[in-house]
Structures are given as structure tokens and as C-alpha cells.
XYZ file of C-alpha atoms in Angstrom:
308
model
C -0.111 -0.031 -0.128
C 2.695 2.501 0.972
C 4.621 1.538 -2.432
C 1.628 2.605 -4.053
C 1.027 5.711 -2.505
C 4.572 6.555 -3.146
C 4.140 5.902 -6.894
C 1.046 8.118 -6.741
C 3.039 10.981 -5.111
C 5.796 10.858 -7.778
C 3.088 10.805 -10.408
C 1.275 13.804 -9.208
C 4.528 15.687 -8.683
C 5.656 15.130 -12.415
C 1.932 16.146 -13.301
C 2.158 19.344 -11.323
C 5.454 20.464 -12.586
C 5.211 19.216 -16.131
C 8.136 16.795 -15.827
C 9.400 14.045 -18.192
C 7.955 10.737 -17.297
C 11.760 9.550 -16.893
C 12.138 11.934 -13.962
C 13.748 10.191 -10.826
C 10.870 8.779 -8.696
C 11.997 10.210 -5.337
C 9.268 8.894 -3.040
C 9.214 5.588 -4.644
C 12.806 5.298 -4.269
C 13.022 6.176 -0.674
C 10.149 3.836 0.339
C 11.876 1.004 -1.763
C 14.990 1.820 0.185
C 13.315 1.726 3.587
C 11.462 -1.740 2.643
C 14.649 -3.189 1.708
C 16.085 -2.173 5.141
C 13.408 -3.734 6.903
C 13.627 -7.046 4.993
C 17.336 -7.044 5.292
C 17.168 -6.283 9.155
C 14.767 -9.264 9.347
C 16.811 -11.686 7.681
C 20.073 -10.549 9.626
C 18.427 -10.868 12.868
C 17.147 -14.444 11.938
C 20.822 -15.329 11.569
C 21.782 -13.819 14.610
C 19.018 -15.457 16.681
C 20.185 -19.053 15.205
C 16.917 -19.503 13.163
C 19.068 -20.522 10.473
C 21.184 -23.482 11.580
C 23.501 -25.439 9.538
C 25.690 -24.705 6.520
C 22.852 -25.373 3.982
C 20.271 -23.153 5.601
C 23.049 -20.593 6.391
C 24.031 -20.589 2.480
C 20.338 -19.926 1.581
C 20.209 -17.018 4.319
C 23.471 -15.119 2.828
C 22.368 -15.895 -0.749
C 19.094 -13.949 -0.030
C 20.979 -11.429 1.776
C 23.234 -10.826 -1.090
C 20.309 -10.143 -3.219
C 18.786 -7.789 -0.799
C 22.193 -5.891 -0.281
C 22.445 -5.610 -4.148
C 19.002 -4.070 -4.438
C 19.749 -1.556 -1.889
C 22.914 -0.517 -3.533
C 21.079 -0.371 -6.820
C 18.580 1.966 -5.028
C 21.409 4.105 -3.469
C 22.963 4.590 -6.695
C 19.695 5.960 -8.167
C 19.390 8.364 -5.285
C 23.037 9.674 -5.474
C 22.567 10.152 -9.379
C 19.309 12.036 -8.712
C 21.293 14.158 -6.090
C 24.171 14.877 -8.848
C 21.778 15.660 -11.412
C 19.891 18.031 -9.208
C 23.123 19.835 -8.288
C 24.167 20.236 -11.807
C 20.914 21.655 -12.634
C 21.303 24.250 -9.663
C 24.738 25.185 -10.865
C 23.618 25.592 -14.267
C 20.762 27.862 -13.242
C 22.933 30.094 -11.160
C 25.470 30.467 -14.121
C 22.767 31.431 -16.392
C 21.538 34.038 -14.015
C 24.972 35.656 -13.567
C 24.991 35.754 -17.642
C 21.529 37.223 -17.754
C 22.401 39.840 -15.051
C 25.670 40.960 -16.954
C 25.237 40.400 -20.797
C 27.166 43.783 -21.443
C 30.276 42.868 -19.271
C 30.409 39.453 -20.859
C 30.478 41.079 -24.268
C 33.173 43.441 -23.538
C 35.369 40.842 -22.003
C 34.829 38.656 -25.084
C 36.053 41.605 -27.536
C 39.112 42.256 -25.112
C 39.825 38.709 -24.726
C 40.138 38.743 -21.128
C 40.441 34.905 -20.614
C 41.647 35.255 -17.132
C 38.508 37.236 -16.188
C 36.409 34.420 -17.659
C 38.269 31.674 -15.671
C 36.931 33.481 -12.617
C 33.469 32.826 -14.100
C 34.056 28.975 -14.247
C 35.350 29.085 -17.730
C 32.526 30.644 -19.714
C 32.924 31.502 -23.287
C 30.724 33.844 -24.980
C 27.723 32.959 -22.541
C 28.205 29.093 -22.778
C 27.895 27.265 -19.413
C 31.016 25.675 -18.124
C 31.557 21.944 -17.257
C 30.081 20.803 -13.906
C 32.027 21.109 -10.736
C 31.340 18.748 -7.938
C 30.860 20.675 -4.660
C 33.188 19.954 -1.776
C 32.263 16.810 0.328
C 30.593 17.666 3.577
C 30.464 15.585 7.061
C 27.128 14.212 5.519
C 28.546 13.176 2.167
C 31.176 11.314 4.349
C 28.416 9.650 6.364
C 26.711 8.709 3.048
C 29.993 7.352 1.660
C 30.373 5.119 4.651
C 26.869 3.831 4.616
C 27.443 2.893 0.896
C 30.683 1.068 1.912
C 28.831 -0.877 4.731
C 26.027 -2.211 1.978
C 29.013 -3.116 -0.258
C 30.783 -4.899 2.626
C 27.950 -6.840 3.570
C 26.943 -8.075 0.275
C 30.637 -8.930 -0.463
C 30.658 -11.133 2.720
C 27.278 -12.596 2.007
C 28.684 -13.410 -1.561
C 31.898 -14.793 -0.028
C 30.259 -17.077 2.406
C 27.901 -18.521 -0.253
C 30.855 -19.487 -2.307
C 33.030 -20.646 0.641
C 30.035 -23.289 1.656
C 29.531 -24.093 -2.141
C 33.400 -25.081 -2.308
C 33.075 -27.130 0.942
C 30.019 -28.962 -0.292
C 31.697 -29.402 -3.775
C 34.870 -30.966 -1.974
C 32.612 -33.258 -0.015
C 33.289 -31.834 3.313
C 29.902 -30.548 3.654
C 26.567 -32.579 2.224
C 22.901 -31.533 1.408
C 20.766 -32.498 4.317
C 17.732 -34.653 3.367
C 14.491 -34.828 4.917
C 11.764 -37.545 5.317
C 8.775 -35.605 6.171
C 9.430 -32.455 4.192
C 11.576 -30.863 1.334
C 13.940 -28.109 0.822
C 11.637 -26.169 -1.241
C 8.899 -26.476 1.285
C 11.250 -25.187 4.087
C 12.283 -22.378 1.885
C 8.967 -21.418 1.163
C 7.918 -21.125 4.974
C 11.022 -19.359 5.845
C 10.513 -16.524 3.407
C 6.699 -16.727 3.413
C 6.773 -13.132 4.976
C 8.610 -11.773 1.956
C 5.495 -12.601 -0.404
C 3.657 -9.823 1.078
C 5.939 -7.204 -0.519
C 5.592 -6.211 -4.315
C 8.805 -4.858 -4.957
C 11.581 -6.141 -4.701
C 9.832 -9.165 -5.756
C 10.366 -12.535 -3.519
C 12.666 -14.863 -5.004
C 11.511 -18.538 -5.382
C 13.198 -21.698 -4.282
C 14.289 -22.329 -8.237
C 15.953 -18.927 -7.957
C 18.198 -20.110 -5.223
C 18.997 -23.482 -7.166
C 20.028 -21.595 -10.168
C 21.705 -18.936 -8.431
C 23.789 -21.073 -6.214
C 24.632 -23.922 -8.665
C 28.470 -23.883 -9.123
C 28.547 -27.232 -10.874
C 30.105 -25.728 -14.072
C 32.935 -24.050 -12.062
C 35.928 -25.852 -10.973
C 37.162 -26.552 -7.587
C 40.223 -24.294 -7.768
C 38.173 -21.615 -9.474
C 35.425 -21.643 -6.775
C 37.644 -21.700 -3.782
C 39.780 -18.723 -5.568
C 36.539 -16.929 -6.144
C 35.394 -17.059 -2.572
C 38.911 -16.054 -1.585
C 38.738 -12.923 -3.750
C 35.421 -12.138 -2.039
C 36.720 -11.906 1.331
C 40.035 -10.057 0.084
C 37.732 -7.422 -1.484
C 35.849 -7.151 1.787
C 39.108 -6.592 3.854
C 39.963 -3.624 1.297
C 36.718 -2.111 2.111
C 37.104 -2.581 5.635
C 40.070 -0.621 5.657
C 38.310 2.063 3.409
C 35.493 2.316 6.201
C 38.184 2.534 8.872
C 39.981 5.481 6.924
C 36.871 7.148 6.784
C 35.105 6.671 10.062
C 37.537 8.984 11.779
C 35.971 11.820 9.692
C 32.578 11.594 11.332
C 31.199 12.512 14.676
C 30.592 9.102 16.723
C 27.399 10.200 17.331
C 26.005 9.941 13.676
C 28.313 6.958 12.436
C 26.088 3.954 10.968
C 28.589 1.365 12.463
C 30.803 1.361 15.431
C 34.639 0.838 14.926
C 34.575 -2.029 17.045
C 32.115 -3.890 14.762
C 34.147 -2.861 11.603
C 36.954 -4.706 13.508
C 35.064 -7.626 14.051
C 34.046 -7.922 10.421
C 37.762 -7.655 9.510
C 38.566 -10.799 11.754
C 35.739 -12.858 9.663
C 37.591 -11.762 6.456
C 41.053 -12.600 7.578
C 39.942 -15.841 9.059
C 37.933 -17.056 6.373
C 40.590 -16.156 3.757
C 43.145 -17.937 5.695
C 41.376 -21.414 5.837
C 40.291 -20.792 2.046
C 44.128 -20.386 1.246
C 44.929 -23.630 2.894
C 42.032 -25.234 1.244
C 43.401 -24.113 -2.061
C 46.804 -25.522 -1.350
C 45.463 -28.926 -0.618
C 43.528 -28.900 -3.819
C 46.260 -27.917 -5.849
C 48.084 -30.894 -4.593
C 45.269 -33.087 -5.569
C 44.452 -34.230 -1.799
C 41.312 -35.567 -0.925
C 39.461 -33.021 1.408
C 36.351 -35.143 2.038
C 37.485 -36.557 5.224
C 38.228 -32.922 6.687
C 36.019 -31.406 9.430
C 34.187 -28.124 9.069
C 33.180 -25.938 11.882
C 31.055 -22.460 11.809
C 30.631 -20.038 14.464
C 29.801 -16.630 15.287
C 32.292 -15.718 18.009
C 34.019 -13.054 15.659
C 30.617 -11.482 14.600
C 27.150 -12.336 15.341
C 25.860 -12.189 11.898
C 28.661 -13.349 9.620
C 30.289 -16.689 10.548
C 33.776 -17.833 10.634
C 34.408 -21.041 9.152
C 37.216 -23.365 10.109
C 38.562 -26.667 8.561
C 40.412 -29.492 10.488
């Protein structure tokens, strides 16, 4: 209902101001962002409360979480681009007003060829507008950047965890559970039954998970390397967050430094065991007798995986 109301508001706004149909739907994007945040919070709390247990259930949870983070990143990108376009338009209007208020002076400068004076006006030549100059970053911009990095970090960690579990399954260390009185599809439908009430983003089906988590065409070495690259990329994002986090007042931070350091431990730990797994796979050793352990000691929502 809220999404329909948001769409109606955007439509009325375009009609009132006679805007193009391609105009950014500001309210719709905002409501979609809030909706995805609620779904993401619901899923992350389910993991934290141990409602997803075992490697297979956690693989499903992190796979779905990856989808939600990707959606949130896309919405954030659209909102950011809308802000940039609005800044461009505002800058263009200001330049045009300056030109209209001093037409005689501009003509005189053009005749005399005072390029230095033109440069002070942003490089205008004969009344043409200059290139867009991005405004200096404010504290709020840094906050937004950190929030964006956090989204990317969570998505990369989810993606790495799904591929790590897939590599363990491919190596025979983990096995897909079988049930006598139910099925994987039925359990999936019940877990995400609540998501069916949301129109956008559309709820993913079990078949989507089966196709999206199928790595049968990927070799063992490639899959392990791919998972390792995810955790390496996540560590780079962590370093970037730590570099920017000192620029923002602690009261306005979306994440504490302590939590970022915990996520760094997950990145380093998982990448270490992936490296050991890769060395064994390169030697052609059988890993099916290895024992895998998953725990949430480093972070309460992202698991650390060890192999013995």
C-alpha cells in the first residue's frame, strides 16, 4: 500500500511540474530503500538468533541477503545520481542567472579577450555554461559514503560465504541435508513466506536459489579462488571504512569501529582457511575427510569457517 501511495505521489509531482516521465521517482526510491532495509534487518536478525542453522540453511540466508544488499545498492546509486543531477541543474541555473545579469560585461570581456576574467566565472566563453564542478564533500557526504561502503561490505561477505560453503560442498566436506517429512523447497517457502507480502522487490523463489547457487560448472580451484577474492575485497572495504570513520562524529556513525574490526576478523580468518584449502586442492589431496566448523564468535551475523 505504501509503495502504491509513493508511486502516486511521484506521478502527481511530475504532472504538477510538467516533468518528463523519466524523472527520478524520489518518493518511490525512498520507500523502496526503507522496505529493503526492513527485509534485510529481518533476515540478519534471523541469523543472529540462530533461526538459520547448519551450512545449507545459512547458505540460503546469505544468498538471499546478497540479493537484498544488491537491491539496496542499486537504489542508493539511483538516489545518488538524482542528487548529482539536481546539483548540476542548480549550478547551471546560477551560471545562467549570472550571464543574464551582466550581458554587456560578458560581451566586452569577449572583445577584449580577457580569458583570465572568464576563468574566474568558471570558464564561460561567450555565454556558454561551464562543465559541472562537484561540490566539496561535507560531513554528511562522508556519512553517506560510509553507509554505501557498509552495504558493499555486507554484500561481499554474503557472496564470499555462499561460495565458501559451495566449495566445501563440492569438496565433499559438507553434504546437502535430506528430510523424510518435508523438502528443501517447502522449508524455503515457509522461511520466506513473509517476503511474499512485498511487491517490490519481488520475493525470490526456491528455483531462483537453486539456479543462483549452482556452481557445478565451476572447477574446485576456481570456486575456492573466487570465494577468497570476495573476502580479500571485503578486507579492502573494511580498510576504506576505517579510513573514513574518523572523519565523522561518533554520534552519527552507522557502524561502530569495534564492529568493523570484528568484520575484519571474519575476512582474515575465512580467507586464511580458504588459502589452506586451495593449497590442498592444488596438490590433489582428498578433502572429504576434513571437518568443518562454523561459529559466530567474531561477529554475531557473519560466520567464521574453520577446516581441520
